[in-house]
Coordinates of C-alpha atoms and ligand atoms in Angstrom, one line a residue:
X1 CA -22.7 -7.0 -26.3
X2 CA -19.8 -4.6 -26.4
X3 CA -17.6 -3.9 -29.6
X4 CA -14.0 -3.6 -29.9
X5 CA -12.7 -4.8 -27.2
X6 CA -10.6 -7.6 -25.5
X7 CA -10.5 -9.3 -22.1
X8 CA -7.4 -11.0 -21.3
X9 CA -7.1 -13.2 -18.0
X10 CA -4.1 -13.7 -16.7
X11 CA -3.7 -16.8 -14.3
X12 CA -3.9 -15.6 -11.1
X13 CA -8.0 -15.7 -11.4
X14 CA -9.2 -17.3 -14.8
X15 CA -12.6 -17.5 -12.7
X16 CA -13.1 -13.9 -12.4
X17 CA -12.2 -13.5 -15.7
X18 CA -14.6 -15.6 -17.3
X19 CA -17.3 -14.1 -14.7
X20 CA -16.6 -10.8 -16.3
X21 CA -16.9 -11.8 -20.2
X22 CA -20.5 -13.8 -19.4
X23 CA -21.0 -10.1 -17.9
X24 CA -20.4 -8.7 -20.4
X25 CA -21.7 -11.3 -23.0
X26 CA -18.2 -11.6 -25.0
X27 CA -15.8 -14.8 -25.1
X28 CA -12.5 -14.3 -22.9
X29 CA -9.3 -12.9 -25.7
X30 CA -7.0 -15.6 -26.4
X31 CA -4.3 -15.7 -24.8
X32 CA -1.1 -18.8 -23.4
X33 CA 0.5 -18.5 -20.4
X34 CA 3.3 -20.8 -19.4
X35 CA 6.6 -21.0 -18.4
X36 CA 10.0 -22.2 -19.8
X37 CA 11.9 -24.9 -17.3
X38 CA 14.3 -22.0 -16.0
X39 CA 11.3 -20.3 -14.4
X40 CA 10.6 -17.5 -17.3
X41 CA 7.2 -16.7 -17.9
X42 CA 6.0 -16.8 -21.6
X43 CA 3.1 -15.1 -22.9
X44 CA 1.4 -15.2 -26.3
X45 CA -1.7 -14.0 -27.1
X46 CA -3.7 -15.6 -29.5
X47 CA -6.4 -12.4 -30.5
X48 CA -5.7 -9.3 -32.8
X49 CA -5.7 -6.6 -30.0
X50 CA -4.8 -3.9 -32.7
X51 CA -6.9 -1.0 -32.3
X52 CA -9.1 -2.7 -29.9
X53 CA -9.7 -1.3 -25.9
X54 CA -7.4 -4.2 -24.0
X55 CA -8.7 -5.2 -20.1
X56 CA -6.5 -7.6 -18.9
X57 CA -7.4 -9.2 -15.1
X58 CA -4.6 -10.3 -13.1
X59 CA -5.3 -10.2 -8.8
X60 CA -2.6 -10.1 -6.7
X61 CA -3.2 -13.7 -4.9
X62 CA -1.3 -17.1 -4.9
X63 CA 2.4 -16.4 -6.6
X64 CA 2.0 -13.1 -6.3
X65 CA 5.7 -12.0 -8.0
X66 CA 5.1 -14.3 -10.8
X67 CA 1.6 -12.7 -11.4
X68 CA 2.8 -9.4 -11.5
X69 CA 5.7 -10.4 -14.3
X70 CA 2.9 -12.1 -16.1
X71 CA 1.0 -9.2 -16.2
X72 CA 3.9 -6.8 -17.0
X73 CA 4.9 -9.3 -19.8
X74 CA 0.7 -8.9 -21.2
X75 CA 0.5 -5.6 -20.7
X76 CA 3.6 -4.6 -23.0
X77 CA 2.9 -7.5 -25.5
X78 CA -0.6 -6.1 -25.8
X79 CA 1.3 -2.2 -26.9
X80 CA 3.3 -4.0 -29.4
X81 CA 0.6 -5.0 -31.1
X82 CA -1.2 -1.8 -31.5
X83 CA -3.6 -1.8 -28.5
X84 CA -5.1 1.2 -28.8
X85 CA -5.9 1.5 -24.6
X86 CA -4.7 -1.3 -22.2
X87 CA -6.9 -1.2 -18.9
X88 CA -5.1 -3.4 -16.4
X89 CA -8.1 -4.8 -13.3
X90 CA -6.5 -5.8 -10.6
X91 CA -9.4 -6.6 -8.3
X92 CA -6.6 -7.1 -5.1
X93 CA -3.9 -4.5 -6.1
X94 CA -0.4 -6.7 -5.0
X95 CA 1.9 -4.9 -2.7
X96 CA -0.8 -2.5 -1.6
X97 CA 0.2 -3.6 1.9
X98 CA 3.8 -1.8 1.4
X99 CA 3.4 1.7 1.9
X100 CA 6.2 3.6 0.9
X101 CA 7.4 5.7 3.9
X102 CA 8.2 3.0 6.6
X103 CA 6.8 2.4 9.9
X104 CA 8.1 1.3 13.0
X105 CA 6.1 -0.4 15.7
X106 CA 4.1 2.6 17.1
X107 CA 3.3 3.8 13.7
X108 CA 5.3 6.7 13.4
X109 CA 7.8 6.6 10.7
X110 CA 10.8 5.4 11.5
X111 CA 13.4 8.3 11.1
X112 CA 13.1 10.2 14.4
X113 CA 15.0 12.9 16.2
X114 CA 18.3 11.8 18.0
X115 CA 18.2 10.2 20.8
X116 CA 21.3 11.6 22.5
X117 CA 19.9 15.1 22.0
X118 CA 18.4 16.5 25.9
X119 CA 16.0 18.5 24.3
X120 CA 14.9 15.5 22.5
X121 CA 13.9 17.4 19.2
X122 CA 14.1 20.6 17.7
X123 CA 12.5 23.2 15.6
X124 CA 15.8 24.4 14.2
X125 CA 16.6 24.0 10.9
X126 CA 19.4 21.1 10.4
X127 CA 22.1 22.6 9.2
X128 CA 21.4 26.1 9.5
X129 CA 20.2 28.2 6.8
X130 CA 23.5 29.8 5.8
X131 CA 23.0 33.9 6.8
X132 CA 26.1 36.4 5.5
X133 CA 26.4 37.4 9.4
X134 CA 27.0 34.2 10.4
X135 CA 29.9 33.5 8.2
X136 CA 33.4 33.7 9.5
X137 CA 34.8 35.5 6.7
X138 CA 31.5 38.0 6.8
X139 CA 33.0 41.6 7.7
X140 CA 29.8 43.8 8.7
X141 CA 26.9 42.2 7.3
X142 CA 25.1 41.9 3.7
X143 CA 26.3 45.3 2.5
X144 CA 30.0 44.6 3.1
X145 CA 31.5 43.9 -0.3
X146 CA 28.9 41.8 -1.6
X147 CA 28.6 38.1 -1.3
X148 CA 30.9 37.4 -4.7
X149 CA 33.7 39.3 -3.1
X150 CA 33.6 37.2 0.0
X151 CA 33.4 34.4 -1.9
X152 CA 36.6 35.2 -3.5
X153 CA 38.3 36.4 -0.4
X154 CA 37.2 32.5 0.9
X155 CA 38.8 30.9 -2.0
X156 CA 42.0 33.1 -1.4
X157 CA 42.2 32.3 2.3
X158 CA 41.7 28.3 2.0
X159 CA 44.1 28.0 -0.8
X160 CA 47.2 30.0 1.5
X161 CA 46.2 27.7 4.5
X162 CA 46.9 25.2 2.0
X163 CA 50.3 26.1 0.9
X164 CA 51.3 26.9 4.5
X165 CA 50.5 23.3 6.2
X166 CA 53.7 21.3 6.5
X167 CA 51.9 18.2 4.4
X168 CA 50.8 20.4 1.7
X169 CA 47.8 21.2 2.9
X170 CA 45.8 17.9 3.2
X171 CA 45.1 18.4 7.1
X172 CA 43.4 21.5 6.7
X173 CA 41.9 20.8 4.4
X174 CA 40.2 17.9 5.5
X175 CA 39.7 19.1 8.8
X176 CA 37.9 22.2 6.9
X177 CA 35.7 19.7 5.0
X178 CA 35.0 17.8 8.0
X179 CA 34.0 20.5 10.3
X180 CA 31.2 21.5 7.8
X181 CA 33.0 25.3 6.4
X182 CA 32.5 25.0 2.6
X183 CA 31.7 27.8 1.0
X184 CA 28.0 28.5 0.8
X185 CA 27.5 27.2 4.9
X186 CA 26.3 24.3 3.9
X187 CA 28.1 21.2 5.0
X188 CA 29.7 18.7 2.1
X189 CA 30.6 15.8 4.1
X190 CA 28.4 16.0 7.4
X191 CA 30.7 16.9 10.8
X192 CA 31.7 15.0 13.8
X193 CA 28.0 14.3 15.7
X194 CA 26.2 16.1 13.3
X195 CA 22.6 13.8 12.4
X196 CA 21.9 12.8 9.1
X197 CA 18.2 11.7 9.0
X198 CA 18.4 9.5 12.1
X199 CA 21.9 8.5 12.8
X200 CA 25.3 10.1 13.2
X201 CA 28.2 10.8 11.6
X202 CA 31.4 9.4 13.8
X203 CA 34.9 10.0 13.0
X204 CA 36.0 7.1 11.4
X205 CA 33.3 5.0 10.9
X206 CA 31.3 7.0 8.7
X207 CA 28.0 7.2 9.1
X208 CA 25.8 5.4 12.1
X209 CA 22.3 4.4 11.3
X210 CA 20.3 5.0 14.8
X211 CA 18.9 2.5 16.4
X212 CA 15.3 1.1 14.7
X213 CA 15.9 3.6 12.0
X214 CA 16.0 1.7 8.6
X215 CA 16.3 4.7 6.0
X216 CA 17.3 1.9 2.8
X217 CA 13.6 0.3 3.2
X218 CA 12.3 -0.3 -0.5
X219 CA 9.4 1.9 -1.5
X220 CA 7.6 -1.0 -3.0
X221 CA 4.2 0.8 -4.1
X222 CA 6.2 3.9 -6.1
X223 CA 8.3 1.2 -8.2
X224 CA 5.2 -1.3 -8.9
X225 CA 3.3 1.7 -10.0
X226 CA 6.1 2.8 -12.3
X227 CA 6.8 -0.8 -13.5
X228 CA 2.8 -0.9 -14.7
X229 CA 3.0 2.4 -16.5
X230 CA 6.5 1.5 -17.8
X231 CA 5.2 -1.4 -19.6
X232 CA 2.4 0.7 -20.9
X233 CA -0.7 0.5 -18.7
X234 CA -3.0 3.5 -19.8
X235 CA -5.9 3.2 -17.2
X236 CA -6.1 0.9 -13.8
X237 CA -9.4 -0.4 -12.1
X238 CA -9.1 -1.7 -8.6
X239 CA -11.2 -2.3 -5.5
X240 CA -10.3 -1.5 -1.7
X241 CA -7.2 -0.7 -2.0
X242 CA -5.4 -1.0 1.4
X243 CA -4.3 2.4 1.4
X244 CA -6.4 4.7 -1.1
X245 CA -3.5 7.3 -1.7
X246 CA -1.8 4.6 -3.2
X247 CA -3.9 6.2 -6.4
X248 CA -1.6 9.2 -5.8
X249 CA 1.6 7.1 -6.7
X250 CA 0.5 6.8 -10.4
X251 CA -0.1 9.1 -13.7
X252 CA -2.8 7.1 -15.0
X253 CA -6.0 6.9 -14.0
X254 CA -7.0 5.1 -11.1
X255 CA -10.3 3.4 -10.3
X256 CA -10.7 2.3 -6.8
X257 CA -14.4 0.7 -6.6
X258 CA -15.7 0.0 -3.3
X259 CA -16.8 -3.5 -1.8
X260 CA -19.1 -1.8 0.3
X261 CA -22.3 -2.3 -1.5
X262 CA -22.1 -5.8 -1.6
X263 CA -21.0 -6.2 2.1
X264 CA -23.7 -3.2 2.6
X265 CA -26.2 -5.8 1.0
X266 CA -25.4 -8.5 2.5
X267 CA -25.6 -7.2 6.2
X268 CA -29.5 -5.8 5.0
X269 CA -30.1 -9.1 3.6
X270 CA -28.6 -11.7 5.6
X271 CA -28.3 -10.4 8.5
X272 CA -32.0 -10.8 10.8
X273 CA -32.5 -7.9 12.8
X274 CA -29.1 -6.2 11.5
X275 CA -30.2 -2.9 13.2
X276 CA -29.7 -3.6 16.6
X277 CA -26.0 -5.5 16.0
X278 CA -22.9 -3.6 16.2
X279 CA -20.0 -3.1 13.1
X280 CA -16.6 -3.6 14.7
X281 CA -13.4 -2.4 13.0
X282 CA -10.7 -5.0 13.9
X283 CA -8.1 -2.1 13.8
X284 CA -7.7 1.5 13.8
X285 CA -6.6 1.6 10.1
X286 CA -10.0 0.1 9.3
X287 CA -12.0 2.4 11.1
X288 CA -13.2 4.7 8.8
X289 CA -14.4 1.8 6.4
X290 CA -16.3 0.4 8.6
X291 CA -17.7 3.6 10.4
X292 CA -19.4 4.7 6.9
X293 CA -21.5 1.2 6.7
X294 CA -22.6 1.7 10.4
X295 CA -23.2 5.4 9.3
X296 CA -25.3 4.4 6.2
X297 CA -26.8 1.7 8.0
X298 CA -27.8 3.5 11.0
X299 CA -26.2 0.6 13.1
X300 CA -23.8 1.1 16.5
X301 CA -20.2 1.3 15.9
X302 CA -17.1 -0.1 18.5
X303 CA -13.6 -0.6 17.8
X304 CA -10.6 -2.8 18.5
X305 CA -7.6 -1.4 19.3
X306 CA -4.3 -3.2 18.2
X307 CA -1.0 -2.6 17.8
X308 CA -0.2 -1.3 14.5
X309 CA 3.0 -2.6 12.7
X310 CA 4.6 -5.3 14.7
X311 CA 7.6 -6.0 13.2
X312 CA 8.0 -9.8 13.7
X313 CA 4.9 -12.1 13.2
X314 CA 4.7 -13.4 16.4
X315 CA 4.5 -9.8 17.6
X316 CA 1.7 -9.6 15.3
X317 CA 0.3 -12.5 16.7
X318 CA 0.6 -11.4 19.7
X319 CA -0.7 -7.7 19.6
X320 CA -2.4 -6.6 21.9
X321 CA -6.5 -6.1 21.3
X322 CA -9.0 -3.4 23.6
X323 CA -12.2 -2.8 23.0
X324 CA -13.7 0.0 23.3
X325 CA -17.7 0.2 22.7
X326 CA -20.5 -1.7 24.0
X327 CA -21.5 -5.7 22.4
X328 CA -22.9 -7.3 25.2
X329 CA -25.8 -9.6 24.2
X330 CA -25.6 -8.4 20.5
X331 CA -24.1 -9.5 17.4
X332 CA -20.7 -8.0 16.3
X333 CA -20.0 -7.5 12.5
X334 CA -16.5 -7.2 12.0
X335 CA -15.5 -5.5 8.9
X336 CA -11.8 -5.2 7.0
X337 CA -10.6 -4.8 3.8
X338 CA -8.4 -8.2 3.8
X339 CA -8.0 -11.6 5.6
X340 CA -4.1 -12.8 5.1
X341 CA -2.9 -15.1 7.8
X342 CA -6.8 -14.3 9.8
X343 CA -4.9 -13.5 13.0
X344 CA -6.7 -10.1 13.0
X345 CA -10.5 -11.5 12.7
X346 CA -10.2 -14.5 14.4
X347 CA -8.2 -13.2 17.2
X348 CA -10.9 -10.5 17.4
X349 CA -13.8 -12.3 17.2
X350 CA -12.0 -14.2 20.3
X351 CA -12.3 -11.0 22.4
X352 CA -15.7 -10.0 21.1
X353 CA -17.2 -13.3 22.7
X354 CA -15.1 -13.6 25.5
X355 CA -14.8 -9.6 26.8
X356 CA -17.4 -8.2 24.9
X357 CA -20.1 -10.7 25.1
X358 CA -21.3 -10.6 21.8
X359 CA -24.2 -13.6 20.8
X360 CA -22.6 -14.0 17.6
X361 CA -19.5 -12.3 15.4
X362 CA -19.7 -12.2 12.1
X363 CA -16.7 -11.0 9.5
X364 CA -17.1 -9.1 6.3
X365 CA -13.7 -8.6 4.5
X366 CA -13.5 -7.6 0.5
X367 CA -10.0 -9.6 0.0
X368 CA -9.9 -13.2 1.3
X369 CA -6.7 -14.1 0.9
X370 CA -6.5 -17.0 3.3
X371 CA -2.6 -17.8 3.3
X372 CA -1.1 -20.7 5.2
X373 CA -3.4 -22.2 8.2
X374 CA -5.8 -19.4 7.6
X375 CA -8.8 -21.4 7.0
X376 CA -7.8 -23.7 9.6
X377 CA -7.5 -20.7 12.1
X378 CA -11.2 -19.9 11.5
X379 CA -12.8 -23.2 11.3
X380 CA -11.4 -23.3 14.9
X381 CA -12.0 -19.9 15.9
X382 CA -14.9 -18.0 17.6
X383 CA -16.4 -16.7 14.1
X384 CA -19.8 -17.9 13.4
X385 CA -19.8 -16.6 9.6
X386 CA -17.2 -15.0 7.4
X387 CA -18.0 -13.1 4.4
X388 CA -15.7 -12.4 1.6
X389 CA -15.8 -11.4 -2.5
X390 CA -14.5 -13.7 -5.0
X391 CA -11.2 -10.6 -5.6
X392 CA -9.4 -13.5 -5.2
X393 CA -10.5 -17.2 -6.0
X394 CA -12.5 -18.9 -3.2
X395 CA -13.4 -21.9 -4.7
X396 CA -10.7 -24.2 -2.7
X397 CA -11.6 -22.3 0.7
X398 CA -15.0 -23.2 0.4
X399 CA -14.1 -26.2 0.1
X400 CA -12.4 -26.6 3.1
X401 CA -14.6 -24.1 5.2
X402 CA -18.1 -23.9 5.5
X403 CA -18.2 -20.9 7.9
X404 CA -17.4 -19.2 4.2
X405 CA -19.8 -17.2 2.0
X406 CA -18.9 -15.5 -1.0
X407 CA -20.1 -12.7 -3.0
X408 CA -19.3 -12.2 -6.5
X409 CA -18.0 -8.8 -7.2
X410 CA -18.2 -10.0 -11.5
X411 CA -20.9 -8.0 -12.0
X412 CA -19.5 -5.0 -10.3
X413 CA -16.2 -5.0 -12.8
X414 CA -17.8 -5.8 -15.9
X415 CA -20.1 -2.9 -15.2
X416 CA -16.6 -1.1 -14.5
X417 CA -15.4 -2.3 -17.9
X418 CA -18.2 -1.6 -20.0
X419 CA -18.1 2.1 -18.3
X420 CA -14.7 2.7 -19.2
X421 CA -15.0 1.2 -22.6
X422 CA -17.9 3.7 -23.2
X423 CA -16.6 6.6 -21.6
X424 CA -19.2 6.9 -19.3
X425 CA -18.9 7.8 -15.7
X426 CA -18.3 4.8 -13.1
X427 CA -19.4 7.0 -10.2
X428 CA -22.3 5.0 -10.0
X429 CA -20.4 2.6 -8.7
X430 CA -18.9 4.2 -6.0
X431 CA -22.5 5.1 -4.1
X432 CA -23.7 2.6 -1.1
X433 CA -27.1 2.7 -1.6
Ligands
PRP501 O1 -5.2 -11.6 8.4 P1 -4.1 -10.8 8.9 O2 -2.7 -11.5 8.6 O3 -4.2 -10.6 10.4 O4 -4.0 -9.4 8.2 C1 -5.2 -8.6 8.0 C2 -4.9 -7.2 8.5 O5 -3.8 -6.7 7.8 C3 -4.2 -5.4 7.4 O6 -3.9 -4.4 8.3 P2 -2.4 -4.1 8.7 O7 -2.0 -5.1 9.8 O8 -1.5 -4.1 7.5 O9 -2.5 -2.7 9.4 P3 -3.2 -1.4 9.0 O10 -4.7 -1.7 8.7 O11 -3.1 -0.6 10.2 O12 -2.5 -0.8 7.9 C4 -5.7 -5.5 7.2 O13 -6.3 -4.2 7.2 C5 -6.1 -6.4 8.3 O14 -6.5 -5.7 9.4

């Protein structure tokens, strides 16, 4: 029994929630949710939170936006009334999918060097570092006249080009702000041709985006980490976040736990004869995740190649998969750290049998999101078993799957809870074995 603190659930997973409070052998906080007929969320809580340590659980699953205003709504309801610490647990972080420089198809990001340049690229800086020499009005280098008097000489010169232009000047001038000249060599408004992080500045049309290149992309993951510490999260507890430098985006502190035990366990468990099968990453992004089970477990490792980013879904759909490592006559454990539309595992699990010859293919994913046809994709796909945690409620695709085992990762964030509550070290629950 722990003292002083509060465990809100939003309504994204009231399961979980209630998981973690028998975990922790205290009655779930108080709290209404609902909504007013326009669409507004409304949130009351019914507990004194003042002075207490605040965890409030809210996944990013189902209607993800309205979730996340929920829980921004919580979170700064809970300050207001004298929290002393609000911990926000977000077992599936939302928008960890977004990272925030954009990618193009091949996975490089998407601003690029020009095109229309025969060199292709350059190692030149762009514009060039102003140097005295360079400078028209320069006379013999850094030690003639100093750089204030050249400066003034500058000013003196533009000003009688000015007054000597038939139109008062406003030719020259603009010409002189167009091609670039402004006084410390670096250009104002960018010249005719002259690149601007992947497009091109044309005369009269301002400037060109290149091809492909979409500079005005939203960096989702920097604004949802400044929205949680804007409405007053002190302290965040995750697990497998999509990409684990999204920890680097916030101030607080940031608890990433790791599914990997329990998808560790259950491959020692529940596998028979797990040491002669082979872990598969579905993609290259996944590799390293499921390289450190086959590492710990002493298993074979083989990966499938596929093409990262497509930018419609039907690419994505149709990505193409290679795989490299051997499966014939063995079983194939693929491991990810989600399951959205299943594309990725069932469409693997597709080549494992059919390529690869694997007996059997298993999949082991932390976040089982499921969307649309997803469990309809599987019950018709090639997968014999898939594995997921309860991050996200699985109750309804059970339901309608039995291919579907889940583990309960309850245990694992009440432990996280009680840690932080204590001030002890969660560590502990970062190690696989
Ligand atoms: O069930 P699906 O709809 O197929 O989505 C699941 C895939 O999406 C994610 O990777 P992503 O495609 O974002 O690429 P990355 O791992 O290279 O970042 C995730 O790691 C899965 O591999």
């Amino acid at each position: 029994m722990v003292r002083n603190i509060v465990v809100l659930g939003g309504s994204s997973h009231p399961q979980l929630a209630h998981s973690i409070c028998v975990n922790l052998g205290i009655p779930p906080g108080r709290i209404i949710l609902s909504k007013f007929a326009v669409g507004e969320t409304r949130v009351e809580i019914q507990d004194s939170v003042r002075g207490k340590d605040v965890f409030i659980l809210q996944s990013g699953c189902g209607r993800v936006n309205d979730h996340l205003m929920e829980l921004f709504i919580t979170i700064s309801a809970c300050k207001t009334a004298s929290a002393k610490r609000v911990t926000v647990v977000l077992p599936l972080f939302p928008y960890s999918r977004q990272p925030d420089i954009p990618y193009n198809k091949l996975g490089a990001p998407l601003s690029k060097a020009p095109a229309n340049k025969p060199e292709g690229f350059t190692f030149e800086s762009r514009p060039a570092t102003p140097r005295l020499v360079d400078h028209p009005m320069s006379l013999s280098g850094p030690s003639a006249g100093g750089l204030e008097n050249r400066l003034t000489r500058l000013a003196l010169e533009q000003r009688n080009q000015q007054e000597s232009a038939p139109n008062g000047g406003m030719a020259t001038s603009m010409r002189r702000t167009y091609t670039s000249d402004s006084v410390n060599g670096v250009p104002k408004t960018p010249g005719p041709g002259s690149t601007l992080g992947g497009g091109e500045w044309l005369p009269g049309h301002g400037f060109k985006a290149q091809a492909g290149y979409k500079q005005w992309v939203a960096q989702a993951g920097t604004l949802i980490a400044d929205l949680l510490t804007c409405a007053g999260a002190d302290h965040v507890i995750t697990m497998d976040l999509h990409d684990p430098q999204y920890q680097g985006f916030f101030d607080i502190p940031v608890d990433n736990l790791y599914g990997r035990p329990l998808l560790q366990k259950y491959i020692q468990y529940s596998i028979p004869d797990y040491q002669n099968a082979v872990i598969v990453s579905p993609d290259a992004g996944g590799a390293k995740r499921a390289t450190a089970i086959a590492d710990a477990l002493g298993m074979e490792f083989a990966l499938i190649h596929k093409e990262r980013r497509p930018t419609r879904i039907t690419d994505r759909q149709n990505a193409t998969m290679m795989l490299v490592g051997d499966i014939a006559g063995k079983v194939a454990i693929l491991v990810d750290d989600l399951a959205d539309t299943s594309n990725t595992i069932t469409r693997a699990a597709k080549l494992l049998k059919n390529k690869g010859k694997a007996t059997k293919v298993y999949a082991l994913v932390t976040h089982g999101l499921f969307s649309g046809d997803a469990i309809d994709r599987i019950n018709a796909s090639a997968l014999d078993k898939v594995v997921v945690t309860n991050t996200v409620p699985q109750h309804e695709h059970q339901r309608l799957c039995n291919k579907l085992e889940v583990l309960d990762v309850g245990g694992v964030f009440a432990e996280a809870v009680r840690r932080v509550h204590h001030g002890e070290s969660i560590s502990v629950l970062f190690r696989y074995d």
